Each structure stands twice: as C-alpha cells, then as structure tokens.
Amino acid sequence: MQLRYSFRLYPSAGQRSALARAFGCARVVYNDALRARETARSEGMPFPKTGDLSKQLITEAKNTPERAWLGEVSAVVLQQSLRDLDTAYRNFFDGLKGKRPRMGAPRCKSRKDTRQAVRFTANARWSITPGQKLRLPKIGDLKVKWSRTLPSTPSTVTVVKDSAGRYFASFVVETGPETLAATDNVVGIDLGLTHFAILSDGTKIDSPRFLRRAEKRLKKAQRALSRKDKGSRNRDKARLKAARAHARVADARREFHHQLSTKLIRENQAVAVEDLSVKGLARTRLAKSVHDAGWSAFVGMLEYKAARYGRTFARIGRFEPTSQVCSQCGVKDGPKPLHIRVWTCGACGAVLDRDINAAVNVAKAAGLAVSACGAQVRPVLVPAQRSEAGTHPKPSPIRWEQAGIPGL
C-alpha cells in the first residue's frame, strides 16, 4: 500500500524565491490548459489531449518571449500540473456518473491562494543528499527536519506551502503490511461531542475541544486582521499570524487523532464505528463542535491503519438504532431526547448508560462478539407477566431516567 510521509522544510531566502517561481509557473500552465479545454468545449471542438497541451503550452511556449520564463523551472513540475488538471476533470465526470461524491468543475488557480504545491517525480532526478538534505532541480538543497525514517525509497515528492507560510516535503512511499500480534480484544466505538469516543468496554475518552479552547486567541487574531487595510504589509503580517493560530489548532487535533487511532488499532483485533452524517450534523446548531471533533478524519485514520496492520475495520449504517436498542435483551425501546443520558429498559429493567450502550450495539451490529458487561448495566427485578411467565415479555411503555432522577 502507498503511504504519505510529510516533513518540515526550512528553505533559505533564495530557495523560497525559486519555489515561488515554481509555484507560479505550475499555476500558469494549469490555467492555460484549463482555458484551452474550456474554449474547445464552448466551440464544440474535440477535447485537447494532455500530450498536445504539453507540446503547445510547455515545449513551444518556452520559445516565445511571453512564456520564456517557463524554462527557469523543472519541466516535470509543469507536466505534473497538467496531470493534476486531468485528475480534476476525471473526478468531476465521475461525480456526475455517480462513481464518487459530486464535486465542482475545475477552476482557475489564483496567485492569491494561500496553499501552493508542486510535485517532482523520479524523472526530475531529485534526491536526498548524504547530508540529509532534499535536492530539487533548479531549486537547490533544502534543509529537512527528519522526524522519522522513510520505510522505503519514495517515488514522488510534493513541496507544499501552507496558509501559515510553512513549507513541507510530502513523500509517497510503497510499504507492505505490518502484521501485529493477534489479540482477542474487539471494540465498538460511539463518537460524540461531550466525550469524543465511548468504547464498548466502558472507557470514555474526553473531547479535547481544541477549537473551543483556542477560540479567544483566534478571535483576537481575526479581529486584528479585520482592522488592517487591504493590500498593506501589516495586513499580510496579521493574516499570517491568524493562519498560524489556526494551524496550531489543526496540528493538535491531528496529533490527537493519530495517537488515539494507533492505540485502538494496536490493542484491538477488530474495530467498529458508526457511519455518521457529518454534513447533516454540520448544518445544525452544533456545527462548530462537530467540525472541532473531526470525526471523519479520525475514522479515516482507523480505516487505513487497520488495513496496514492486518486488523478488521467495520463501519455500520448511520440508520442503525444503536441508541434505542437495549444491549442486554435486544428490545428496541424507542427514540430518546439528547438530554437523556441514562435510561431503563422497559422490557428487562436494565439501567443503561446511553453512550456505552450505543458502543456495544455498534460492535454487535458489525458482527463482533462483544459482551454487554461493559455497558454499566444495573439489573432491576421486574416481575414476569402472568400471561407469558417463562417467556420473553412484551415491551412495556418507555421508561426514561436521567442520572439521579427516577423514572416517572
């Protein structure tokens, strides 16, 4: 399987200028190719092929006075920009055919975009020097902060400049599966807001609320940015300060997701989660908290790490009534408002923690042999009905309880 490893780059002033030139040339070629294809479509002409565009917009354009500066950067960077446009069109058409989620048509890139990237393949003859620097053609040897060792020789490297003005080298490497020692543990995970994750064994992991905790600092940075004149140097400095504040929040959230997902995959043979409708929840009054949690990114990490380490990953449907079914007897007890955190099953009398009960049901719905002993059940003596003594009783009217408040 292919994995991506990112490392921080520290280019010098001259190297930053060379990278800015590469970003600009790749952007111009992308926009020229997009314009050529849109012109052909509006005139009813055949769609220009990538090879023809490469010859016209790169090879021949270098010999003209208007585009002579394209020769100052590696040709591989410009060719990969055309490949990116092909990918954008392919994703757009696949979305129209229903093969993937819908996305908009390709649009022109702007020099004002806060994120810029260029990609170097093996044809560019980039390399890692004996002094552990990244050597890129027509850019030079860049200082890299190696935080870990690459498992194999990378096939491509992408240089990225993010909105906070930081530079990263993103390597694509091919790795084989790493099988971990087998274990009998299986876990179902119920994702939430008060607690980020509730496990079927009764463990509750608090939500760090990175955005909420940094909200005061972010508001101050955004307020300072809004007061600066557009186009001024002070506005650029304020924008960079606000971007760095947001980047710190995103980095902390990503680190939390990586640590937790790795821990769960290493300790459990099988992991089951619920397929949540994040887009739907993001349209409610809980939108900021939903985005702050980052459930989709966390589930994505669980999925690819399970595939990498030979674990089983299961995703159950979003319409599975995990919060309505008693994990003890399996009777569906009906929907409950969000403020009901503890409820009593009307059929068997078990007192259930809403979140842990849902986590147990997630594991059972995924076909995992999980016990409900971790669901914090307190059995209550309920006399059997006379007409059905010795058989499973019919569900009685719903009986809800909040913590410390007896049911009515």
XYZ file of C-alpha atoms in Angstrom:
408
model
C 0.000 0.000 0.000
C 1.039 3.601 -0.559
C 1.592 5.934 2.366
C 2.453 9.613 2.532
C 5.130 10.936 4.890
C 5.405 14.695 5.467
C 8.437 16.541 6.830
C 9.020 20.200 7.569
C 11.268 22.137 5.176
C 13.363 25.199 6.001
C 14.340 26.830 2.673
C 16.655 29.829 2.520
C 15.576 33.181 1.094
C 16.880 32.286 -2.363
C 15.236 28.874 -2.256
C 11.928 30.438 -1.247
C 12.143 32.671 -4.328
C 12.860 29.626 -6.515
C 9.920 27.765 -5.010
C 7.658 30.770 -5.552
C 8.757 30.775 -9.204
C 7.921 27.060 -9.492
C 4.514 27.585 -7.874
C 3.757 30.411 -10.298
C 4.849 28.530 -13.433
C 2.829 25.448 -12.484
C -0.202 27.645 -11.846
C 0.123 29.399 -15.229
C 0.380 26.111 -17.145
C -2.639 24.723 -15.255
C -4.732 27.818 -16.052
C -3.636 27.850 -19.712
C -4.593 24.209 -20.135
C -7.947 24.749 -18.413
C -8.643 27.749 -20.634
C -7.748 25.772 -23.782
C -10.095 22.936 -22.860
C -12.971 25.219 -21.918
C -12.547 27.129 -25.201
C -12.653 23.862 -27.149
C -15.769 22.766 -25.295
C -17.606 26.065 -25.938
C -16.737 25.897 -29.646
C -17.765 22.264 -29.978
C -14.228 21.107 -30.743
C -12.652 17.822 -29.578
C -11.210 17.812 -26.071
C -7.436 18.589 -26.272
C -5.299 15.684 -25.075
C -2.631 16.039 -22.429
C 0.174 15.291 -24.879
C -0.958 18.043 -27.232
C -1.300 20.506 -24.364
C 2.175 19.616 -23.085
C 3.691 20.282 -26.515
C 1.789 23.529 -27.009
C 1.830 25.054 -23.535
C 5.250 23.880 -22.335
C 7.620 22.927 -25.143
C 6.569 25.529 -27.701
C 5.688 28.210 -25.145
C 9.255 28.251 -23.798
C 10.457 29.529 -27.174
C 8.169 32.574 -27.089
C 9.083 35.856 -25.363
C 5.817 35.806 -23.358
C 6.499 32.384 -21.770
C 10.288 32.152 -21.877
C 10.427 32.168 -18.069
C 8.836 28.688 -18.023
C 12.327 27.364 -18.712
C 13.513 28.558 -15.312
C 11.783 25.675 -13.533
C 11.885 21.909 -13.947
C 9.749 20.641 -16.851
C 8.471 17.807 -14.621
C 6.703 20.347 -12.386
C 4.824 21.733 -15.401
C 3.900 18.291 -16.706
C 2.580 17.248 -13.311
C 0.419 20.364 -13.303
C -1.285 19.028 -16.451
C -1.746 15.669 -14.718
C -3.457 17.478 -11.849
C -5.888 19.036 -14.312
C -6.634 15.592 -15.778
C -7.368 14.303 -12.273
C -9.671 17.263 -11.575
C -11.672 16.590 -14.748
C -11.809 12.858 -14.052
C -13.149 13.430 -10.544
C -15.699 15.906 -11.891
C -17.035 13.498 -14.518
C -17.005 10.534 -12.104
C -19.121 12.618 -9.734
C -21.652 13.248 -12.487
C -21.785 9.493 -13.210
C -22.311 8.671 -9.542
C -18.981 6.875 -9.140
C -17.900 9.254 -6.361
C -19.339 12.196 -4.414
C -20.148 15.167 -6.630
C -17.671 17.978 -6.893
C -17.446 21.182 -8.896
C -15.836 21.606 -12.291
C -12.126 22.550 -12.380
C -11.465 26.242 -11.784
C -8.508 28.509 -12.439
C -5.911 28.763 -9.689
C -5.126 32.162 -8.213
C -1.780 33.574 -7.170
C -3.567 34.730 -4.023
C -4.312 31.156 -2.954
C -2.784 30.602 0.474
C -1.802 26.991 -0.347
C 0.643 26.244 -3.168
C 2.170 22.915 -4.219
C 4.430 21.415 -6.889
C 5.245 17.737 -7.445
C 8.508 16.118 -8.538
C 8.585 12.561 -9.890
C 11.590 10.296 -10.384
C 12.099 11.794 -13.865
C 13.085 15.083 -12.211
C 16.140 13.369 -10.675
C 15.515 14.729 -7.214
C 17.448 13.055 -4.427
C 18.322 13.020 -0.733
C 21.941 14.070 -0.281
C 24.448 12.336 2.054
C 23.989 15.357 4.310
C 20.269 14.501 4.631
C 19.079 17.439 2.546
C 16.452 17.353 -0.177
C 17.992 18.210 -3.558
C 15.445 19.541 -6.070
C 16.281 20.536 -9.668
C 16.702 24.298 -10.222
C 15.920 24.937 -6.534
C 18.872 23.543 -4.583
C 19.455 21.557 -1.387
C 16.698 22.198 1.142
C 17.076 21.619 4.866
C 14.659 18.941 6.124
C 13.559 18.205 9.677
C 13.546 14.404 9.601
C 11.142 13.316 12.344
C 11.241 9.625 11.346
C 12.861 7.264 8.856
C 11.298 6.568 5.480
C 10.385 2.855 5.202
C 11.382 2.659 1.519
C 12.606 4.758 -1.385
C 9.973 7.395 -2.238
C 8.517 7.542 -5.743
C 7.476 11.201 -5.703
C 7.896 14.258 -3.520
C 5.477 17.170 -3.288
C 6.620 20.508 -1.906
C 3.758 22.310 -0.182
C 3.495 25.821 1.173
C 0.512 26.116 3.524
C -1.517 29.145 4.536
C 0.707 29.720 7.569
C 3.783 30.182 5.360
C 5.305 26.828 6.318
C 6.981 24.508 3.798
C 6.593 20.725 3.800
C 8.002 17.854 1.742
C 5.439 15.109 1.240
C 6.888 11.754 0.112
C 4.873 8.883 -1.362
C 6.342 5.505 -0.378
C 5.309 1.928 -1.053
C 5.082 -0.234 2.071
C 3.989 -3.756 2.794
C 1.552 -4.805 5.527
C 2.885 -4.914 9.080
C 1.051 -7.641 10.943
C 0.684 -7.039 14.663
C 0.386 -9.744 17.271
C -3.108 -11.206 17.319
C -5.384 -10.331 20.233
C -8.855 -11.358 21.329
C -9.986 -7.799 22.048
C -12.695 -6.239 19.888
C -14.235 -2.817 20.384
C -17.188 -0.794 19.213
C -16.833 2.994 19.170
C -19.584 5.546 19.619
C -18.408 9.035 18.651
C -19.791 12.068 20.444
C -19.191 15.667 21.456
C -19.056 15.671 25.279
C -16.870 12.570 25.056
C -15.000 12.218 21.796
C -15.159 8.424 21.823
C -17.010 5.942 24.018
C -15.776 2.351 23.805
C -17.851 -0.762 24.283
C -15.694 -1.773 27.261
C -16.955 1.270 29.168
C -13.991 3.587 28.516
C -14.893 7.219 27.839
C -12.356 9.499 26.141
C -12.957 13.181 26.744
C -13.155 15.547 23.805
C -10.118 17.884 23.786
C -12.149 20.727 22.153
C -9.068 22.245 20.534
C -11.021 24.933 18.683
C -13.077 25.927 21.715
C -10.004 26.228 23.926
C -8.196 28.392 21.373
C -11.255 30.472 20.496
C -10.178 33.523 22.487
C -6.771 33.638 20.827
C -8.289 33.036 17.380
C -10.833 35.818 17.837
C -8.097 38.235 18.808
C -6.059 37.359 15.710
C -9.077 37.598 13.399
C -10.108 40.933 14.916
C -6.636 42.352 14.346
C -6.721 41.123 10.753
C -10.078 42.753 10.026
C -8.753 46.153 11.125
C -5.815 46.211 8.694
C -6.040 47.962 5.327
C -6.349 45.624 2.367
C -3.141 45.343 0.380
C -0.925 46.650 3.191
C 2.114 44.924 4.640
C 0.524 44.969 8.084
C -2.457 43.030 6.738
C -0.136 40.354 5.350
C 1.526 40.049 8.756
C -1.836 39.852 10.538
C -3.104 37.235 8.064
C -0.016 35.134 8.659
C -0.464 35.397 12.429
C -4.103 34.299 12.205
C -3.199 31.428 9.875
C -0.529 30.198 12.263
C -3.001 30.245 15.155
C -5.428 28.114 13.151
C -2.596 25.808 12.070
C -1.674 25.127 15.702
C -5.249 24.044 16.392
C -5.331 21.775 13.336
C -1.956 20.238 14.192
C -3.018 19.490 17.779
C -6.252 17.886 16.587
C -4.417 15.751 14.016
C -1.895 14.593 16.598
C -4.701 13.583 18.963
C -6.429 11.617 16.191
C -3.199 9.812 15.266
C -2.335 8.834 18.822
C -5.834 7.586 19.666
C -6.345 5.695 16.393
C -2.958 3.998 16.686
C -3.689 2.973 20.268
C -7.070 1.468 19.349
C -5.686 -0.430 16.367
C -2.769 -1.857 18.332
C -4.907 -3.001 21.272
C -7.878 -4.492 19.380
C -8.214 -7.133 16.688
C -11.404 -5.603 15.297
C -12.809 -2.070 15.449
C -16.349 -0.999 14.562
C -17.659 2.550 14.148
C -20.894 4.161 13.018
C -21.124 5.937 9.662
C -22.174 9.405 10.828
C -23.706 12.048 8.570
C -21.185 14.775 9.330
C -22.521 17.073 6.599
C -26.008 16.840 8.057
C -24.833 17.464 11.608
C -22.759 20.415 10.387
C -25.976 22.155 9.337
C -27.310 22.212 12.900
C -26.580 24.457 15.863
C -23.818 22.008 16.819
C -21.853 22.780 13.651
C -18.797 24.311 15.321
C -18.473 21.458 17.808
C -18.946 18.859 15.057
C -16.164 20.351 12.960
C -13.986 20.734 16.042
C -14.289 16.995 16.766
C -13.076 15.937 13.301
C -14.839 12.564 13.243
C -14.289 11.921 9.524
C -10.522 12.361 9.752
C -10.383 10.066 12.792
C -12.432 7.315 11.134
C -10.282 7.580 8.017
C -7.171 7.032 10.137
C -8.726 3.980 11.771
C -9.581 2.524 8.368
C -6.171 2.830 6.745
C -4.274 1.803 9.883
C -6.449 -1.309 10.213
C -5.604 -2.218 6.609
C -1.914 -1.577 7.222
C -1.610 -3.629 10.410
C -3.905 -6.524 9.488
C -6.794 -5.561 11.728
C -10.514 -5.746 10.957
C -12.382 -2.493 10.430
C -16.178 -2.313 10.171
C -18.482 0.602 9.510
C -22.183 0.157 10.266
C -25.022 2.121 8.670
C -25.951 5.521 10.034
C -29.596 4.491 10.445
C -28.813 1.643 12.827
C -30.797 2.387 16.053
C -27.834 1.950 18.381
C -29.219 4.369 20.988
C -32.679 2.822 21.008
C -31.882 -0.875 21.416
C -31.143 -2.448 24.783
C -27.773 -4.194 24.613
C -28.973 -6.742 27.216
C -32.183 -8.077 25.730
C -32.190 -6.565 22.237
C -35.579 -4.853 22.573
C -35.981 -1.557 20.739
C -37.102 0.933 23.359
C -37.796 3.905 21.078
C -36.056 7.232 20.416
C -34.910 9.423 23.279
C -34.025 13.124 23.545
C -30.350 14.032 23.752
C -30.598 15.127 27.392
C -31.470 11.559 28.418
C -28.077 10.043 29.235
C -29.225 7.104 31.396
C -32.347 5.095 30.684
C -34.075 1.969 31.921
C -35.126 -0.746 29.507
C -38.862 -1.310 29.772
C -38.509 -4.979 28.862
C -35.730 -6.323 31.097
C -35.351 -3.436 33.546
C -31.648 -2.903 32.881
C -30.359 0.593 33.640
C -28.131 1.609 30.708
C -25.663 4.364 30.040
C -26.791 5.781 26.705
C -23.329 6.152 25.139
C -21.795 2.888 26.322
C -24.943 1.013 25.332
C -24.660 2.542 21.847
C -20.998 1.488 21.598
C -21.920 -2.092 22.493
C -24.675 -2.071 19.866
C -22.230 -0.715 17.268
C -19.963 -3.696 17.896
C -22.863 -6.159 17.756
C -24.238 -4.636 14.560
C -20.819 -5.113 12.978
C -20.895 -8.807 13.898
C -18.306 -8.572 16.661
C -18.655 -10.913 19.611
C -18.672 -8.242 22.285
C -20.102 -8.610 25.753
C -22.502 -6.072 27.186
C -20.831 -6.360 30.572
C -19.069 -3.070 29.981
C -22.289 -1.172 29.394
C -22.692 -0.299 33.068
C -25.878 -2.301 33.483
C -27.712 -2.355 36.786
C -30.297 -5.184 36.680
C -33.622 -4.352 38.275
C -36.078 -7.013 39.448
C -39.112 -6.937 37.162
C -41.948 -9.447 37.843
C -42.826 -11.635 34.847
C -46.187 -11.061 33.231
C -48.733 -13.686 34.232
C -49.855 -14.387 30.688
C -46.303 -15.042 29.479
C -44.488 -16.361 32.510
C -41.265 -18.039 31.481
C -41.135 -16.361 28.061
C -39.700 -13.068 26.851
C -42.040 -10.284 27.997
C -43.570 -7.840 25.550
C -42.075 -4.337 25.588
C -43.761 -2.126 28.123
C -44.146 1.651 27.741
C -40.836 3.549 27.517
C -39.332 4.453 30.839
C -36.596 7.083 30.816
C -34.258 8.047 33.588
C -31.678 10.742 33.924
C -28.751 10.300 36.255
C -30.057 10.768 39.793
C -33.691 11.255 38.667
C -36.013 8.266 38.991
C -38.321 7.411 36.112
C -41.926 8.552 36.307
